[in-house]
Amino acid sequence: MKIRVGFGYDVHQLAEGEEFWLGGIKLTHRKGCIAHSDGDVLIHAICDALLGAANMRDIGYHFPDTSNDFKNIDSKILLKETVGLIAEKGFTIGNIDATIALQEPKIKPIIPEMQKVLSDVMGIELEDLAIKATTTEKLGFVGTEDGIAAYATVLIQK
């Protein structure tokens, strides 16, 4: 068995009046992500980690923000396609560990729902997807609520 590890990171600017998608779920909040797609930083970080682990470049290479094909696209579609891309190379997902850095809103209560939605999209067991949330103690662009960031580490196997 061959195993590989990948790391993904994504960030989006937050602005009032934008939709806020996170972990495949639409949140109600005064701010949302400015993005070409739906701006789901968690999904984007997971996609980058999976693609990196399979040595398949990054999310922007496969789903460029210069293409109208991906304008306002549901990131769950991108995630499903990413899982398909790594499967074409013979890889399956071992596990995923992700962290969301966000000052507001507090998302810990909806993490189980995010895990369910994303594990269903990827076709993995719920226990193979860890999602955590943190603030930056009001420091940096996350702390001032100007942006959101997500990090993901994945293990894939062939």
mmCIF file of C-alpha atoms in Angstrom:
data_model
loop_
_atom_site.group_PDB
_atom_site.id
_atom_site.type_symbol
_atom_site.label_atom_id
_atom_site.label_comp_id
_atom_site.label_asym_id
_atom_site.label_seq_id
_atom_site.Cartn_x
_atom_site.Cartn_y
_atom_site.Cartn_z
ATOM 1 C CA MET A 1 0.000 0.000 0.000
ATOM 2 C CA LYS A 2 1.231 3.471 -0.898
ATOM 3 C CA ILE A 3 0.210 6.375 1.350
ATOM 4 C CA ARG A 4 0.603 10.086 0.705
ATOM 5 C CA VAL A 5 -0.101 13.199 2.739
ATOM 6 C CA GLY A 6 -1.382 16.530 1.427
ATOM 7 C CA PHE A 7 -1.925 19.969 2.885
ATOM 8 C CA GLY A 8 -4.433 22.591 1.766
ATOM 9 C CA TYR A 9 -5.079 26.197 2.698
ATOM 10 C CA ASP A 10 -7.688 28.674 1.528
ATOM 11 C CA VAL A 11 -8.730 32.169 2.500
ATOM 12 C CA HIS A 12 -11.540 34.456 1.405
ATOM 13 C CA GLN A 13 -12.414 38.030 2.154
ATOM 14 C CA LEU A 14 -15.646 38.566 4.082
ATOM 15 C CA ALA A 15 -18.117 41.302 3.167
ATOM 16 C CA GLU A 16 -21.619 42.295 4.192
ATOM 17 C CA GLY A 17 -24.434 41.117 1.956
ATOM 18 C CA GLU A 18 -22.592 38.079 0.536
ATOM 19 C CA GLU A 19 -23.786 34.486 0.961
ATOM 20 C CA PHE A 20 -21.821 32.468 3.503
ATOM 21 C CA TRP A 21 -21.164 28.835 2.624
ATOM 22 C CA LEU A 22 -18.977 26.748 4.910
ATOM 23 C CA GLY A 23 -18.537 22.988 4.976
ATOM 24 C CA GLY A 24 -21.273 22.604 2.376
ATOM 25 C CA ILE A 25 -23.828 24.433 4.525
ATOM 26 C CA LYS A 26 -25.285 27.905 3.986
ATOM 27 C CA LEU A 27 -24.895 29.924 7.179
ATOM 28 C CA THR A 28 -26.906 32.928 8.253
ATOM 29 C CA HIS A 29 -24.525 35.758 9.079
ATOM 30 C CA ARG A 30 -24.193 39.454 8.313
ATOM 31 C CA LYS A 31 -21.091 38.731 6.220
ATOM 32 C CA GLY A 32 -20.209 36.162 3.582
ATOM 33 C CA CYS A 33 -17.331 35.302 1.276
ATOM 34 C CA ILE A 34 -16.356 37.265 -1.785
ATOM 35 C CA ALA A 35 -15.538 34.587 -4.359
ATOM 36 C CA HIS A 36 -15.903 33.360 -7.924
ATOM 37 C CA SER A 37 -17.524 30.144 -6.684
ATOM 38 C CA ASP A 38 -19.611 29.938 -3.518
ATOM 39 C CA GLY A 39 -16.467 30.725 -1.487
ATOM 40 C CA ASP A 40 -16.529 27.640 0.757
ATOM 41 C CA VAL A 41 -13.002 27.869 2.204
ATOM 42 C CA LEU A 42 -13.235 24.529 4.009
ATOM 43 C CA ILE A 43 -14.087 22.609 0.858
ATOM 44 C CA HIS A 44 -11.449 24.501 -1.123
ATOM 45 C CA ALA A 45 -8.750 23.651 1.434
ATOM 46 C CA ILE A 46 -9.775 19.972 1.377
ATOM 47 C CA CYS A 47 -9.696 19.930 -2.448
ATOM 48 C CA ASP A 48 -6.208 21.468 -2.463
ATOM 49 C CA ALA A 49 -4.975 18.951 0.095
ATOM 50 C CA LEU A 50 -6.366 15.996 -1.870
ATOM 51 C CA LEU A 51 -4.953 17.239 -5.162
ATOM 52 C CA GLY A 52 -1.591 17.983 -3.584
ATOM 53 C CA ALA A 53 -1.362 14.548 -2.009
ATOM 54 C CA ALA A 54 -1.992 12.980 -5.424
ATOM 55 C CA ASN A 55 0.539 15.352 -7.042
ATOM 56 C CA MET A 56 -2.187 16.825 -9.250
ATOM 57 C CA ARG A 57 -1.486 20.547 -8.786
ATOM 58 C CA ASP A 58 -4.205 22.632 -7.091
ATOM 59 C CA ILE A 59 -7.870 23.620 -7.161
ATOM 60 C CA GLY A 60 -7.198 26.684 -9.342
ATOM 61 C CA TYR A 61 -5.577 24.512 -11.998
ATOM 62 C CA HIS A 62 -8.571 22.168 -12.264
ATOM 63 C CA PHE A 63 -11.338 24.697 -11.568
ATOM 64 C CA PRO A 64 -9.981 28.139 -12.576
ATOM 65 C CA ASP A 65 -11.690 31.279 -11.326
ATOM 66 C CA THR A 66 -11.289 32.699 -14.830
ATOM 67 C CA SER A 67 -13.825 30.210 -16.194
ATOM 68 C CA ASN A 68 -17.540 30.987 -16.239
ATOM 69 C CA ASP A 69 -18.123 27.234 -15.845
ATOM 70 C CA PHE A 70 -17.327 27.648 -12.157
ATOM 71 C CA LYS A 71 -19.019 31.014 -11.509
ATOM 72 C CA ASN A 72 -21.146 30.672 -8.331
ATOM 73 C CA ILE A 73 -20.693 26.883 -8.431
ATOM 74 C CA ASP A 74 -21.578 24.833 -5.384
ATOM 75 C CA SER A 75 -18.198 23.778 -3.970
ATOM 76 C CA LYS A 76 -19.618 20.359 -3.099
ATOM 77 C CA ILE A 77 -19.560 19.708 -6.858
ATOM 78 C CA LEU A 78 -15.866 20.633 -6.956
ATOM 79 C CA LEU A 79 -15.180 18.328 -4.008
ATOM 80 C CA LYS A 80 -16.974 15.392 -5.640
ATOM 81 C CA GLU A 81 -15.033 15.985 -8.869
ATOM 82 C CA THR A 82 -11.763 16.203 -6.917
ATOM 83 C CA VAL A 83 -12.432 12.853 -5.247
ATOM 84 C CA GLY A 84 -13.083 11.467 -8.737
ATOM 85 C CA LEU A 85 -9.815 12.915 -10.060
ATOM 86 C CA ILE A 86 -7.710 11.283 -7.341
ATOM 87 C CA ALA A 87 -9.669 8.027 -7.786
ATOM 88 C CA GLU A 88 -8.632 8.014 -11.460
ATOM 89 C CA LYS A 89 -5.045 7.785 -10.201
ATOM 90 C CA GLY A 90 -6.021 4.901 -7.911
ATOM 91 C CA PHE A 91 -6.212 6.842 -4.632
ATOM 92 C CA THR A 92 -8.796 6.641 -1.879
ATOM 93 C CA ILE A 93 -9.125 8.885 1.155
ATOM 94 C CA GLY A 94 -7.708 7.579 4.429
ATOM 95 C CA ASN A 95 -8.630 10.527 6.614
ATOM 96 C CA ILE A 96 -8.927 14.309 6.687
ATOM 97 C CA ASP A 97 -8.141 16.734 9.508
ATOM 98 C CA ALA A 98 -9.302 20.319 8.933
ATOM 99 C CA THR A 99 -9.343 23.574 10.891
ATOM 100 C CA ILE A 100 -11.428 26.667 10.200
ATOM 101 C CA ALA A 101 -10.147 30.019 11.509
ATOM 102 C CA LEU A 102 -13.073 32.381 11.983
ATOM 103 C CA GLN A 103 -13.880 35.004 14.578
ATOM 104 C CA GLU A 104 -17.669 35.061 14.030
ATOM 105 C CA PRO A 105 -20.088 33.320 13.797
ATOM 106 C CA LYS A 106 -19.404 30.523 16.246
ATOM 107 C CA ILE A 107 -19.632 27.316 14.232
ATOM 108 C CA LYS A 108 -18.849 24.549 16.702
ATOM 109 C CA PRO A 109 -22.550 23.599 17.004
ATOM 110 C CA ILE A 110 -22.828 22.926 13.254
ATOM 111 C CA ILE A 111 -19.586 20.975 12.826
ATOM 112 C CA PRO A 112 -21.382 17.589 13.059
ATOM 113 C CA GLU A 113 -23.693 18.666 10.211
ATOM 114 C CA MET A 114 -20.674 19.749 8.134
ATOM 115 C CA GLN A 115 -19.019 16.392 8.775
ATOM 116 C CA LYS A 116 -22.151 14.558 7.631
ATOM 117 C CA VAL A 117 -22.574 16.631 4.456
ATOM 118 C CA LEU A 118 -18.923 16.403 3.428
ATOM 119 C CA SER A 119 -18.424 12.730 4.297
ATOM 120 C CA ASP A 120 -21.492 11.927 2.171
ATOM 121 C CA VAL A 121 -20.125 13.958 -0.759
ATOM 122 C CA MET A 122 -16.731 12.232 -0.547
ATOM 123 C CA GLY A 123 -18.112 8.765 0.168
ATOM 124 C CA ILE A 124 -16.061 8.350 3.341
ATOM 125 C CA GLU A 125 -16.899 7.342 6.884
ATOM 126 C CA LEU A 126 -17.898 10.138 9.244
ATOM 127 C CA GLU A 127 -15.087 9.173 11.617
ATOM 128 C CA ASP A 128 -12.535 9.811 8.854
ATOM 129 C CA LEU A 129 -13.283 13.548 8.721
ATOM 130 C CA ALA A 130 -12.247 15.784 11.618
ATOM 131 C CA ILE A 131 -13.308 19.433 11.532
ATOM 132 C CA LYS A 132 -12.218 21.919 14.165
ATOM 133 C CA ALA A 133 -12.819 25.638 14.627
ATOM 134 C CA THR A 134 -10.692 28.343 16.174
ATOM 135 C CA THR A 135 -10.495 32.101 16.402
ATOM 136 C CA THR A 136 -7.349 34.170 16.137
ATOM 137 C CA GLU A 137 -8.062 36.007 19.391
ATOM 138 C CA LYS A 138 -9.051 39.102 17.366
ATOM 139 C CA LEU A 139 -5.639 39.216 15.634
ATOM 140 C CA GLY A 140 -5.060 39.583 11.890
ATOM 141 C CA PHE A 141 -7.639 39.604 9.096
ATOM 142 C CA VAL A 142 -9.537 36.728 10.708
ATOM 143 C CA GLY A 143 -9.662 38.499 14.053
ATOM 144 C CA THR A 144 -10.969 41.721 12.543
ATOM 145 C CA GLU A 145 -13.595 39.696 10.636
ATOM 146 C CA ASP A 146 -12.230 40.834 7.288
ATOM 147 C CA GLY A 147 -11.608 37.233 6.218
ATOM 148 C CA ILE A 148 -11.834 33.525 6.926
ATOM 149 C CA ALA A 149 -9.192 30.824 6.529
ATOM 150 C CA ALA A 150 -9.240 27.043 6.450
ATOM 151 C CA TYR A 151 -6.474 24.440 6.651
ATOM 152 C CA ALA A 152 -6.709 20.762 5.755
ATOM 153 C CA THR A 153 -4.360 17.810 6.004
ATOM 154 C CA VAL A 154 -5.261 14.590 4.241
ATOM 155 C CA LEU A 155 -3.958 11.079 3.980
ATOM 156 C CA ILE A 156 -4.675 9.192 0.773
ATOM 157 C CA GLN A 157 -3.801 5.619 -0.096
ATOM 158 C CA LYS A 158 -3.332 3.492 -3.180
#
